[in-house]
Amino acid sequence: MRPQMLTLLRESRGYSGAQLAKLTGIPQPTLSRIENGLASVDDDRLKLIADALDYPVEAFDWTDPVYGFGSAAFYHRKQQSLPQTALRRIQAEVNLTRMRLERLMRSIEVGTEYELPHLVVEEFGSPAEVARAVRASWRMPMGPIRDIAAALELAGVLVVRFPFESPKISAISVENVGAYPALIILNSSMPADRERFTLAHELGHLVMHTTLAEVDEAEREADAFASEFLMPAAEIRTQLKGITLERAAQLKPVWKVSMGALIRRARDLGVIDDRRYTSLNVSISQKGWRKVEPVEVDRDHPSVLAMILDIHLREHGYSVEELAQVVAMRPEEFAARFDLDLPGRDGRHLRAIK
Ligand SMILES: [Zn+2]
């Protein structure tokens, strides 16, 4: 048993040491000594702990590195106001997701089409110039990007969704996941337009911020990158002239960005003045659109993870239970998390992948 894994698995369930002590009947000082590597744990107690946390005992032996927020491996948006326990839970979940994906990808090679470039903003002049360079190097056609998630995956950036408990976190990026240069975990509670802006923002970090930059500056740069990546100035400027709420609602499904982002873009490009910008935003707030905007946008379709699972299930002949074992999860949780069907009562393996 690796003490660090015990801490990680406990935190992934959102339990404190005291709560785990209560659930297992193991005194908290003893648990704390075990987690700190100062006391060993016998098989009976490990079983108690594993059952309480609802993980198979094998998960406690994993030797993978564990990354913390603040390490260069992590980028995340807007977590400043999150309570420490919620943050630790998300951090644990992100580490576990990375470890699980690495295991699932071990025997599978998925080709990539493009490089994920690392570009220095100062050399290009601005984040917008960097965004244009990425679009060019990926040979993206002019106009709106149909599916950013798919484009990212062609450059080796895996995209998965996970229901983070707090809406305050949009996404977390992790670098170097198996053979892949990066993984973006999206909070699955977001509407499609916000999801797309988030993906473009995270891509900005991955491309521009190879070392930990000053946080506010890095956020501004990632937003500027995302704006140009999604809404190239040269193509969208004339369409934003004299923008109204009605016009924003028409443009939203075309560019697949929020009305708020279109109006902000109009201001940033100098197409409307600050007064007009403020009055449009007041109308948006009055209509309650700050929380939920009208007009839905099609969702992007990340597909690499589904493909990897499909290869295991269909070509390599794994059952869902066996795959669950590979990633040290209970089959029910594994199936729910990855949207798989467990064998039906009649013994047939449905193996459907959505
Ligand atoms: Zn960011």
mmCIF file of C-alpha atoms and ligand atoms in Angstrom:
data_model
loop_
_atom_site.group_PDB
_atom_site.id
_atom_site.type_symbol
_atom_site.label_atom_id
_atom_site.label_comp_id
_atom_site.label_asym_id
_atom_site.label_seq_id
_atom_site.Cartn_x
_atom_site.Cartn_y
_atom_site.Cartn_z
ATOM 1 C CA MET A 1 0.000 0.000 0.000
ATOM 2 C CA ARG A 2 1.339 3.412 -0.999
ATOM 3 C CA PRO A 3 0.442 6.072 1.585
ATOM 4 C CA GLN A 4 0.157 8.833 -1.018
ATOM 5 C CA MET A 5 -2.464 6.814 -2.922
ATOM 6 C CA LEU A 6 -4.520 6.400 0.245
ATOM 7 C CA THR A 7 -4.585 10.176 0.671
ATOM 8 C CA LEU A 8 -5.468 10.694 -2.991
ATOM 9 C CA LEU A 9 -8.268 8.118 -3.009
ATOM 10 C CA ARG A 10 -9.691 9.461 0.269
ATOM 11 C CA GLU A 11 -9.663 13.010 -1.078
ATOM 12 C CA SER A 12 -11.281 11.896 -4.337
ATOM 13 C CA ARG A 13 -14.316 10.926 -2.255
ATOM 14 C CA GLY A 14 -14.273 14.236 -0.440
ATOM 15 C CA TYR A 15 -13.645 12.635 2.971
ATOM 16 C CA SER A 16 -11.553 14.119 5.736
ATOM 17 C CA GLY A 17 -9.307 11.892 7.820
ATOM 18 C CA ALA A 18 -11.868 12.103 10.623
ATOM 19 C CA GLN A 19 -14.681 10.964 8.331
ATOM 20 C CA LEU A 20 -12.680 7.987 7.079
ATOM 21 C CA ALA A 21 -11.832 7.082 10.670
ATOM 22 C CA LYS A 22 -15.528 7.073 11.499
ATOM 23 C CA LEU A 23 -16.417 4.963 8.455
ATOM 24 C CA THR A 24 -13.723 2.349 9.094
ATOM 25 C CA GLY A 25 -13.542 2.326 12.883
ATOM 26 C CA ILE A 26 -9.778 2.848 12.607
ATOM 27 C CA PRO A 27 -8.646 5.554 15.054
ATOM 28 C CA GLN A 28 -7.825 8.799 13.287
ATOM 29 C CA PRO A 29 -4.276 9.094 14.724
ATOM 30 C CA THR A 30 -3.547 5.628 13.320
ATOM 31 C CA LEU A 31 -4.973 6.574 9.908
ATOM 32 C CA SER A 32 -2.927 9.730 9.909
ATOM 33 C CA ARG A 33 0.238 7.758 10.698
ATOM 34 C CA ILE A 34 -0.581 5.343 7.872
ATOM 35 C CA GLU A 35 -1.099 8.198 5.390
ATOM 36 C CA ASN A 36 2.199 9.724 6.450
ATOM 37 C CA GLY A 37 4.025 6.446 5.962
ATOM 38 C CA LEU A 38 4.809 6.159 9.682
ATOM 39 C CA ALA A 39 2.723 3.050 10.300
ATOM 40 C CA SER A 40 1.990 0.029 8.153
ATOM 41 C CA VAL A 41 -1.476 -1.264 7.445
ATOM 42 C CA ASP A 42 -2.511 -4.927 7.553
ATOM 43 C CA ASP A 43 -4.718 -6.586 4.936
ATOM 44 C CA ASP A 44 -7.850 -6.460 7.085
ATOM 45 C CA ARG A 45 -7.581 -2.747 7.680
ATOM 46 C CA LEU A 46 -6.719 -2.059 4.049
ATOM 47 C CA LYS A 47 -9.872 -3.952 3.057
ATOM 48 C CA LEU A 48 -11.892 -1.825 5.499
ATOM 49 C CA ILE A 49 -10.467 1.354 4.019
ATOM 50 C CA ALA A 50 -10.939 0.191 0.421
ATOM 51 C CA ASP A 51 -14.568 -0.730 1.089
ATOM 52 C CA ALA A 52 -15.267 2.563 2.815
ATOM 53 C CA LEU A 53 -13.836 4.459 -0.153
ATOM 54 C CA ASP A 54 -15.456 2.070 -2.643
ATOM 55 C CA TYR A 55 -12.251 1.280 -4.541
ATOM 56 C CA PRO A 56 -10.615 -2.114 -5.167
ATOM 57 C CA VAL A 57 -7.494 -2.630 -3.004
ATOM 58 C CA GLU A 58 -5.241 -2.660 -6.091
ATOM 59 C CA ALA A 59 -5.754 1.089 -6.504
ATOM 60 C CA PHE A 60 -3.787 1.710 -3.306
ATOM 61 C CA ASP A 61 -0.601 0.256 -4.841
ATOM 62 C CA TRP A 62 -0.294 2.571 -7.837
ATOM 63 C CA THR A 63 3.119 4.190 -8.094
ATOM 64 C CA ASP A 64 2.279 6.984 -10.581
ATOM 65 C CA PRO A 65 3.451 10.509 -9.815
ATOM 66 C CA VAL A 66 0.897 12.739 -8.088
ATOM 67 C CA TYR A 67 0.772 16.382 -9.169
ATOM 68 C CA GLY A 68 -0.451 19.318 -7.127
ATOM 69 C CA PHE A 69 -2.035 22.568 -8.240
ATOM 70 C CA GLY A 70 0.644 25.150 -8.682
ATOM 71 C CA SER A 71 2.942 22.609 -10.281
ATOM 72 C CA ALA A 72 3.664 23.289 -13.935
ATOM 73 C CA ALA A 73 1.602 20.230 -14.831
ATOM 74 C CA PHE A 74 -1.664 21.965 -13.962
ATOM 75 C CA TYR A 75 -3.535 24.920 -15.361
ATOM 76 C CA HIS A 76 -6.894 25.851 -14.031
ATOM 77 C CA ARG A 77 -9.408 28.630 -14.277
ATOM 78 C CA LYS A 78 -11.043 30.597 -11.525
ATOM 79 C CA GLN A 79 -10.435 28.422 -8.526
ATOM 80 C CA GLN A 80 -9.405 31.261 -6.232
ATOM 81 C CA SER A 81 -12.694 31.292 -4.354
ATOM 82 C CA LEU A 82 -13.086 27.526 -3.983
ATOM 83 C CA PRO A 83 -12.874 26.007 -0.507
ATOM 84 C CA GLN A 84 -9.744 23.975 0.148
ATOM 85 C CA THR A 85 -11.583 20.647 0.493
ATOM 86 C CA ALA A 86 -13.347 21.049 -2.860
ATOM 87 C CA LEU A 87 -10.063 21.952 -4.470
ATOM 88 C CA ARG A 88 -8.307 18.916 -3.018
ATOM 89 C CA ARG A 89 -11.097 16.681 -4.230
ATOM 90 C CA ILE A 90 -10.821 18.030 -7.772
ATOM 91 C CA GLN A 91 -7.046 17.750 -7.648
ATOM 92 C CA ALA A 92 -7.365 14.099 -6.597
ATOM 93 C CA GLU A 93 -9.928 13.415 -9.309
ATOM 94 C CA VAL A 94 -7.716 14.979 -11.983
ATOM 95 C CA ASN A 95 -4.713 12.904 -10.870
ATOM 96 C CA LEU A 96 -6.779 9.722 -10.909
ATOM 97 C CA THR A 97 -8.249 10.502 -14.331
ATOM 98 C CA ARG A 98 -4.744 10.979 -15.703
ATOM 99 C CA MET A 99 -3.554 7.683 -14.191
ATOM 100 C CA ARG A 100 -6.585 5.804 -15.523
ATOM 101 C CA LEU A 101 -6.243 7.182 -19.041
ATOM 102 C CA GLU A 102 -2.544 6.290 -19.094
ATOM 103 C CA ARG A 103 -3.453 2.703 -18.250
ATOM 104 C CA LEU A 104 -6.179 2.551 -20.873
ATOM 105 C CA MET A 105 -3.826 3.885 -23.536
ATOM 106 C CA ARG A 106 -0.885 1.606 -22.796
ATOM 107 C CA SER A 107 -1.550 -0.935 -25.514
ATOM 108 C CA ILE A 108 -3.103 1.441 -28.002
ATOM 109 C CA GLU A 109 -1.573 3.877 -30.415
ATOM 110 C CA VAL A 110 -3.716 6.730 -31.580
ATOM 111 C CA GLY A 111 -2.151 8.788 -34.310
ATOM 112 C CA THR A 112 -2.072 12.566 -34.273
ATOM 113 C CA GLU A 113 -2.237 14.845 -37.265
ATOM 114 C CA TYR A 114 -0.722 18.049 -35.950
ATOM 115 C CA GLU A 115 1.831 19.247 -33.425
ATOM 116 C CA LEU A 116 0.861 21.094 -30.286
ATOM 117 C CA PRO A 117 3.154 24.093 -30.732
ATOM 118 C CA HIS A 118 4.853 25.975 -27.903
ATOM 119 C CA LEU A 119 5.062 29.620 -28.887
ATOM 120 C CA VAL A 120 6.432 32.633 -27.039
ATOM 121 C CA VAL A 121 4.016 35.597 -26.987
ATOM 122 C CA GLU A 122 6.814 38.195 -27.059
ATOM 123 C CA GLU A 123 8.208 36.729 -30.255
ATOM 124 C CA PHE A 124 4.822 36.969 -31.985
ATOM 125 C CA GLY A 125 3.774 40.313 -30.553
ATOM 126 C CA SER A 126 0.437 39.343 -29.011
ATOM 127 C CA PRO A 127 -1.717 36.350 -28.006
ATOM 128 C CA ALA A 128 -3.897 37.096 -31.056
ATOM 129 C CA GLU A 129 -0.881 36.637 -33.341
ATOM 130 C CA VAL A 130 -0.155 33.346 -31.599
ATOM 131 C CA ALA A 131 -3.768 32.234 -32.158
ATOM 132 C CA ARG A 132 -3.453 33.036 -35.861
ATOM 133 C CA ALA A 133 -0.204 31.064 -36.026
ATOM 134 C CA VAL A 134 -1.858 28.011 -34.441
ATOM 135 C CA ARG A 135 -4.819 28.196 -36.843
ATOM 136 C CA ALA A 136 -2.376 28.399 -39.742
ATOM 137 C CA SER A 137 -0.148 25.552 -38.563
ATOM 138 C CA TRP A 138 -3.211 23.327 -38.134
ATOM 139 C CA ARG A 139 -4.379 24.413 -41.572
ATOM 140 C CA MET A 140 -7.773 25.433 -40.231
ATOM 141 C CA PRO A 141 -10.159 26.949 -42.769
ATOM 142 C CA MET A 142 -11.294 30.543 -42.319
ATOM 143 C CA GLY A 143 -14.441 31.275 -40.358
ATOM 144 C CA PRO A 144 -16.013 29.571 -37.355
ATOM 145 C CA ILE A 145 -14.382 26.414 -35.986
ATOM 146 C CA ARG A 146 -16.822 23.572 -36.299
ATOM 147 C CA ASP A 147 -15.488 21.331 -33.529
ATOM 148 C CA ILE A 148 -12.615 22.550 -31.352
ATOM 149 C CA ALA A 149 -12.480 19.369 -29.293
ATOM 150 C CA ALA A 150 -11.949 17.321 -32.438
ATOM 151 C CA ALA A 151 -9.240 19.732 -33.635
ATOM 152 C CA LEU A 152 -7.480 19.546 -30.271
ATOM 153 C CA GLU A 153 -7.513 15.766 -30.331
ATOM 154 C CA LEU A 154 -5.887 15.775 -33.779
ATOM 155 C CA ALA A 155 -3.029 17.669 -32.122
ATOM 156 C CA GLY A 156 -2.798 15.129 -29.302
ATOM 157 C CA VAL A 157 -4.772 17.047 -26.684
ATOM 158 C CA LEU A 158 -7.253 14.648 -25.119
ATOM 159 C CA VAL A 159 -10.592 16.099 -24.082
ATOM 160 C CA VAL A 160 -12.852 14.487 -21.471
ATOM 161 C CA ARG A 161 -15.775 15.767 -19.421
ATOM 162 C CA PHE A 162 -16.219 15.340 -15.705
ATOM 163 C CA PRO A 163 -18.898 16.687 -13.352
ATOM 164 C CA PHE A 164 -16.827 18.871 -11.027
ATOM 165 C CA GLU A 165 -18.968 19.672 -8.028
ATOM 166 C CA SER A 166 -18.436 23.397 -8.273
ATOM 167 C CA PRO A 167 -19.386 25.486 -11.318
ATOM 168 C CA LYS A 168 -16.483 27.768 -10.426
ATOM 169 C CA ILE A 169 -14.009 25.521 -12.203
ATOM 170 C CA SER A 170 -14.482 25.373 -15.971
ATOM 171 C CA ALA A 171 -11.631 23.075 -16.854
ATOM 172 C CA ILE A 172 -8.260 21.752 -15.839
ATOM 173 C CA SER A 173 -5.394 20.981 -18.180
ATOM 174 C CA VAL A 174 -2.681 18.461 -17.458
ATOM 175 C CA GLU A 175 0.437 18.024 -19.546
ATOM 176 C CA ASN A 176 2.016 14.743 -20.665
ATOM 177 C CA VAL A 177 -0.587 12.031 -20.319
ATOM 178 C CA GLY A 178 0.845 8.816 -21.693
ATOM 179 C CA ALA A 179 1.928 9.492 -25.259
ATOM 180 C CA TYR A 180 -0.276 12.578 -25.398
ATOM 181 C CA PRO A 181 1.090 16.071 -24.825
ATOM 182 C CA ALA A 182 -1.933 17.139 -22.806
ATOM 183 C CA LEU A 183 -5.347 16.381 -21.368
ATOM 184 C CA ILE A 184 -8.162 18.868 -20.788
ATOM 185 C CA ILE A 185 -10.838 17.884 -18.297
ATOM 186 C CA LEU A 186 -13.972 19.963 -18.844
ATOM 187 C CA ASN A 187 -16.591 20.601 -16.208
ATOM 188 C CA SER A 188 -19.559 18.810 -17.781
ATOM 189 C CA SER A 189 -22.095 21.291 -16.382
ATOM 190 C CA MET A 190 -21.209 24.016 -18.893
ATOM 191 C CA PRO A 191 -23.316 25.040 -21.891
ATOM 192 C CA ALA A 192 -21.673 24.290 -25.252
ATOM 193 C CA ASP A 193 -20.667 27.870 -26.050
ATOM 194 C CA ARG A 194 -18.852 28.269 -22.737
ATOM 195 C CA GLU A 195 -17.261 24.858 -23.171
ATOM 196 C CA ARG A 196 -15.824 25.932 -26.509
ATOM 197 C CA PHE A 197 -14.439 29.194 -25.142
ATOM 198 C CA THR A 198 -12.912 27.236 -22.274
ATOM 199 C CA LEU A 199 -11.249 24.786 -24.678
ATOM 200 C CA ALA A 200 -9.780 27.649 -26.685
ATOM 201 C CA HIS A 201 -8.636 29.335 -23.460
ATOM 202 C CA GLU A 202 -6.940 26.152 -22.214
ATOM 203 C CA LEU A 203 -5.310 25.683 -25.606
ATOM 204 C CA GLY A 204 -3.912 29.193 -25.192
ATOM 205 C CA HIS A 205 -2.289 28.159 -21.913
ATOM 206 C CA LEU A 206 -0.878 24.965 -23.409
ATOM 207 C CA VAL A 207 0.616 26.826 -26.361
ATOM 208 C CA MET A 208 1.869 29.987 -24.638
ATOM 209 C CA HIS A 209 2.564 29.163 -21.008
ATOM 210 C CA THR A 210 5.190 26.466 -20.839
ATOM 211 C CA THR A 211 6.483 27.891 -17.601
ATOM 212 C CA LEU A 212 4.258 29.240 -14.853
ATOM 213 C CA ALA A 213 3.503 32.799 -15.824
ATOM 214 C CA GLU A 214 2.061 35.509 -13.610
ATOM 215 C CA VAL A 215 -1.499 34.337 -13.052
ATOM 216 C CA ASP A 216 -3.573 37.416 -14.027
ATOM 217 C CA GLU A 217 -1.419 38.101 -17.038
ATOM 218 C CA ALA A 218 -1.647 34.472 -18.133
ATOM 219 C CA GLU A 219 -5.449 34.569 -17.811
ATOM 220 C CA ARG A 220 -5.668 37.734 -19.928
ATOM 221 C CA GLU A 221 -3.411 36.198 -22.551
ATOM 222 C CA ALA A 222 -5.384 32.954 -22.669
ATOM 223 C CA ASP A 223 -8.645 34.912 -23.101
ATOM 224 C CA ALA A 224 -7.135 37.043 -25.860
ATOM 225 C CA PHE A 225 -5.874 33.894 -27.561
ATOM 226 C CA ALA A 226 -9.302 32.255 -27.290
ATOM 227 C CA SER A 227 -11.100 35.308 -28.710
ATOM 228 C CA GLU A 228 -8.935 35.449 -31.805
ATOM 229 C CA PHE A 229 -8.855 31.669 -32.201
ATOM 230 C CA LEU A 230 -12.671 31.455 -32.153
ATOM 231 C CA MET A 231 -13.474 34.811 -33.749
ATOM 232 C CA PRO A 232 -10.623 35.959 -36.039
ATOM 233 C CA ALA A 233 -10.702 39.762 -36.186
ATOM 234 C CA ALA A 234 -10.247 39.933 -39.942
ATOM 235 C CA GLU A 235 -13.304 37.757 -40.536
ATOM 236 C CA ILE A 236 -15.717 38.807 -37.814
ATOM 237 C CA ARG A 237 -15.204 42.573 -37.598
ATOM 238 C CA THR A 238 -17.686 43.600 -40.304
ATOM 239 C CA GLN A 239 -20.295 41.177 -38.953
ATOM 240 C CA LEU A 240 -20.156 42.875 -35.549
ATOM 241 C CA LYS A 241 -20.871 46.393 -36.842
ATOM 242 C CA GLY A 242 -23.806 47.958 -35.016
ATOM 243 C CA ILE A 243 -24.377 44.748 -33.039
ATOM 244 C CA THR A 244 -27.710 44.438 -31.217
ATOM 245 C CA LEU A 245 -28.992 41.648 -28.988
ATOM 246 C CA GLU A 246 -30.982 40.273 -31.938
ATOM 247 C CA ARG A 247 -27.898 40.291 -34.130
ATOM 248 C CA ALA A 248 -25.848 38.597 -31.386
ATOM 249 C CA ALA A 249 -28.517 35.890 -31.150
ATOM 250 C CA GLN A 250 -28.238 35.343 -34.925
ATOM 251 C CA LEU A 251 -24.441 35.188 -34.882
ATOM 252 C CA LYS A 252 -24.257 32.894 -31.860
ATOM 253 C CA PRO A 253 -25.051 29.594 -33.635
ATOM 254 C CA VAL A 254 -22.848 30.595 -36.583
ATOM 255 C CA TRP A 255 -19.684 31.272 -34.574
ATOM 256 C CA LYS A 256 -20.745 28.978 -31.745
ATOM 257 C CA VAL A 257 -19.753 31.434 -29.045
ATOM 258 C CA SER A 258 -21.929 33.138 -26.435
ATOM 259 C CA MET A 259 -23.733 36.408 -27.151
ATOM 260 C CA GLY A 260 -21.698 37.871 -24.297
ATOM 261 C CA ALA A 261 -18.447 36.864 -26.026
ATOM 262 C CA LEU A 262 -19.605 38.383 -29.342
ATOM 263 C CA ILE A 263 -20.489 41.679 -27.687
ATOM 264 C CA ARG A 264 -17.182 41.755 -25.806
ATOM 265 C CA ARG A 265 -15.393 41.013 -29.065
ATOM 266 C CA ALA A 266 -17.192 43.933 -30.727
ATOM 267 C CA ARG A 267 -15.952 46.241 -27.974
ATOM 268 C CA ASP A 268 -12.385 44.857 -27.992
ATOM 269 C CA LEU A 269 -12.169 45.347 -31.761
ATOM 270 C CA GLY A 270 -13.397 48.923 -31.415
ATOM 271 C CA VAL A 271 -16.561 48.233 -33.421
ATOM 272 C CA ILE A 272 -18.789 49.562 -30.617
ATOM 273 C CA ASP A 273 -17.883 52.085 -27.932
ATOM 274 C CA ASP A 274 -17.862 51.517 -24.174
ATOM 275 C CA ARG A 275 -21.270 53.161 -23.716
ATOM 276 C CA ARG A 276 -22.935 50.863 -26.216
ATOM 277 C CA TYR A 277 -21.127 47.909 -24.662
ATOM 278 C CA THR A 278 -22.375 48.796 -21.189
ATOM 279 C CA SER A 279 -25.957 49.289 -22.319
ATOM 280 C CA LEU A 280 -26.006 45.919 -24.135
ATOM 281 C CA ASN A 281 -24.682 44.268 -20.990
ATOM 282 C CA VAL A 282 -27.317 45.944 -18.842
ATOM 283 C CA SER A 283 -30.014 44.521 -21.156
ATOM 284 C CA ILE A 284 -28.433 41.062 -20.951
ATOM 285 C CA SER A 285 -28.482 41.219 -17.140
ATOM 286 C CA GLN A 286 -32.070 42.481 -17.041
ATOM 287 C CA LYS A 287 -33.233 39.575 -19.174
ATOM 288 C CA GLY A 288 -31.449 37.118 -16.891
ATOM 289 C CA TRP A 289 -29.176 36.025 -19.726
ATOM 290 C CA ARG A 290 -26.059 36.403 -17.613
ATOM 291 C CA LYS A 291 -26.891 32.998 -16.138
ATOM 292 C CA VAL A 292 -28.608 31.271 -19.056
ATOM 293 C CA GLU A 293 -28.454 32.686 -22.556
ATOM 294 C CA PRO A 294 -31.070 31.923 -25.209
ATOM 295 C CA VAL A 295 -30.090 30.044 -28.397
ATOM 296 C CA GLU A 296 -28.295 26.749 -27.895
ATOM 297 C CA VAL A 297 -25.111 25.853 -29.693
ATOM 298 C CA ASP A 298 -24.142 22.358 -30.893
ATOM 299 C CA ARG A 299 -21.752 20.545 -28.608
ATOM 300 C CA ASP A 300 -18.243 19.559 -29.661
ATOM 301 C CA HIS A 301 -17.448 15.870 -29.962
ATOM 302 C CA PRO A 302 -14.254 14.661 -28.358
ATOM 303 C CA SER A 303 -13.879 11.060 -29.508
ATOM 304 C CA VAL A 304 -10.456 9.652 -28.627
ATOM 305 C CA LEU A 305 -11.464 8.220 -25.254
ATOM 306 C CA ALA A 306 -14.572 6.575 -26.751
ATOM 307 C CA MET A 307 -12.371 5.168 -29.501
ATOM 308 C CA ILE A 308 -9.848 3.764 -27.011
ATOM 309 C CA LEU A 309 -12.617 2.084 -25.011
ATOM 310 C CA ASP A 310 -14.152 0.765 -28.215
ATOM 311 C CA ILE A 311 -10.862 -0.834 -29.295
ATOM 312 C CA HIS A 312 -10.489 -2.544 -25.915
ATOM 313 C CA LEU A 313 -14.055 -3.801 -25.912
ATOM 314 C CA ARG A 314 -14.504 -4.789 -29.540
ATOM 315 C CA GLU A 315 -11.029 -5.650 -30.803
ATOM 316 C CA HIS A 316 -9.139 -6.697 -27.700
ATOM 317 C CA GLY A 317 -12.152 -8.521 -26.299
ATOM 318 C CA TYR A 318 -12.195 -6.960 -22.834
ATOM 319 C CA SER A 319 -15.381 -6.978 -20.823
ATOM 320 C CA VAL A 320 -16.440 -3.826 -18.983
ATOM 321 C CA GLU A 321 -15.530 -5.577 -15.702
ATOM 322 C CA GLU A 322 -12.037 -6.350 -16.940
ATOM 323 C CA LEU A 323 -11.497 -2.786 -18.084
ATOM 324 C CA ALA A 324 -12.726 -1.555 -14.713
ATOM 325 C CA GLN A 325 -10.028 -3.739 -13.172
ATOM 326 C CA VAL A 326 -7.375 -2.170 -15.392
ATOM 327 C CA VAL A 327 -8.205 1.252 -13.974
ATOM 328 C CA ALA A 328 -8.905 -0.034 -10.442
ATOM 329 C CA MET A 329 -12.506 1.111 -10.235
ATOM 330 C CA ARG A 330 -15.676 -0.715 -9.316
ATOM 331 C CA PRO A 331 -17.406 -1.847 -12.531
ATOM 332 C CA GLU A 332 -20.559 0.160 -11.766
ATOM 333 C CA GLU A 333 -18.654 3.378 -11.236
ATOM 334 C CA PHE A 334 -16.449 2.733 -14.266
ATOM 335 C CA ALA A 335 -19.451 2.070 -16.514
ATOM 336 C CA ALA A 336 -21.241 5.172 -15.297
ATOM 337 C CA ARG A 337 -18.189 7.384 -15.630
ATOM 338 C CA PHE A 338 -17.316 6.276 -19.144
ATOM 339 C CA ASP A 339 -20.857 5.873 -20.360
ATOM 340 C CA LEU A 340 -20.634 2.109 -20.901
ATOM 341 C CA ASP A 341 -23.218 -0.614 -20.437
ATOM 342 C CA LEU A 342 -22.597 -3.424 -18.017
ATOM 343 C CA PRO A 343 -23.741 -6.906 -19.139
ATOM 344 C CA GLY A 344 -27.526 -7.139 -19.057
ATOM 345 C CA ARG A 345 -29.433 -9.630 -16.912
ATOM 346 C CA ASP A 346 -29.677 -12.045 -19.832
ATOM 347 C CA GLY A 347 -25.882 -12.225 -19.876
ATOM 348 C CA ARG A 348 -25.481 -10.365 -23.137
ATOM 349 C CA HIS A 349 -22.718 -7.806 -23.230
ATOM 350 C CA LEU A 350 -24.194 -4.699 -24.754
ATOM 351 C CA ARG A 351 -20.912 -2.822 -25.015
ATOM 352 C CA ALA A 352 -22.583 0.241 -26.409
ATOM 353 C CA ILE A 353 -20.478 3.340 -26.688
ATOM 354 C CA LYS A 354 -22.238 6.619 -27.026
HETATM 355 ZN ZN ZN B 1 -6.711 30.097 -17.508
#
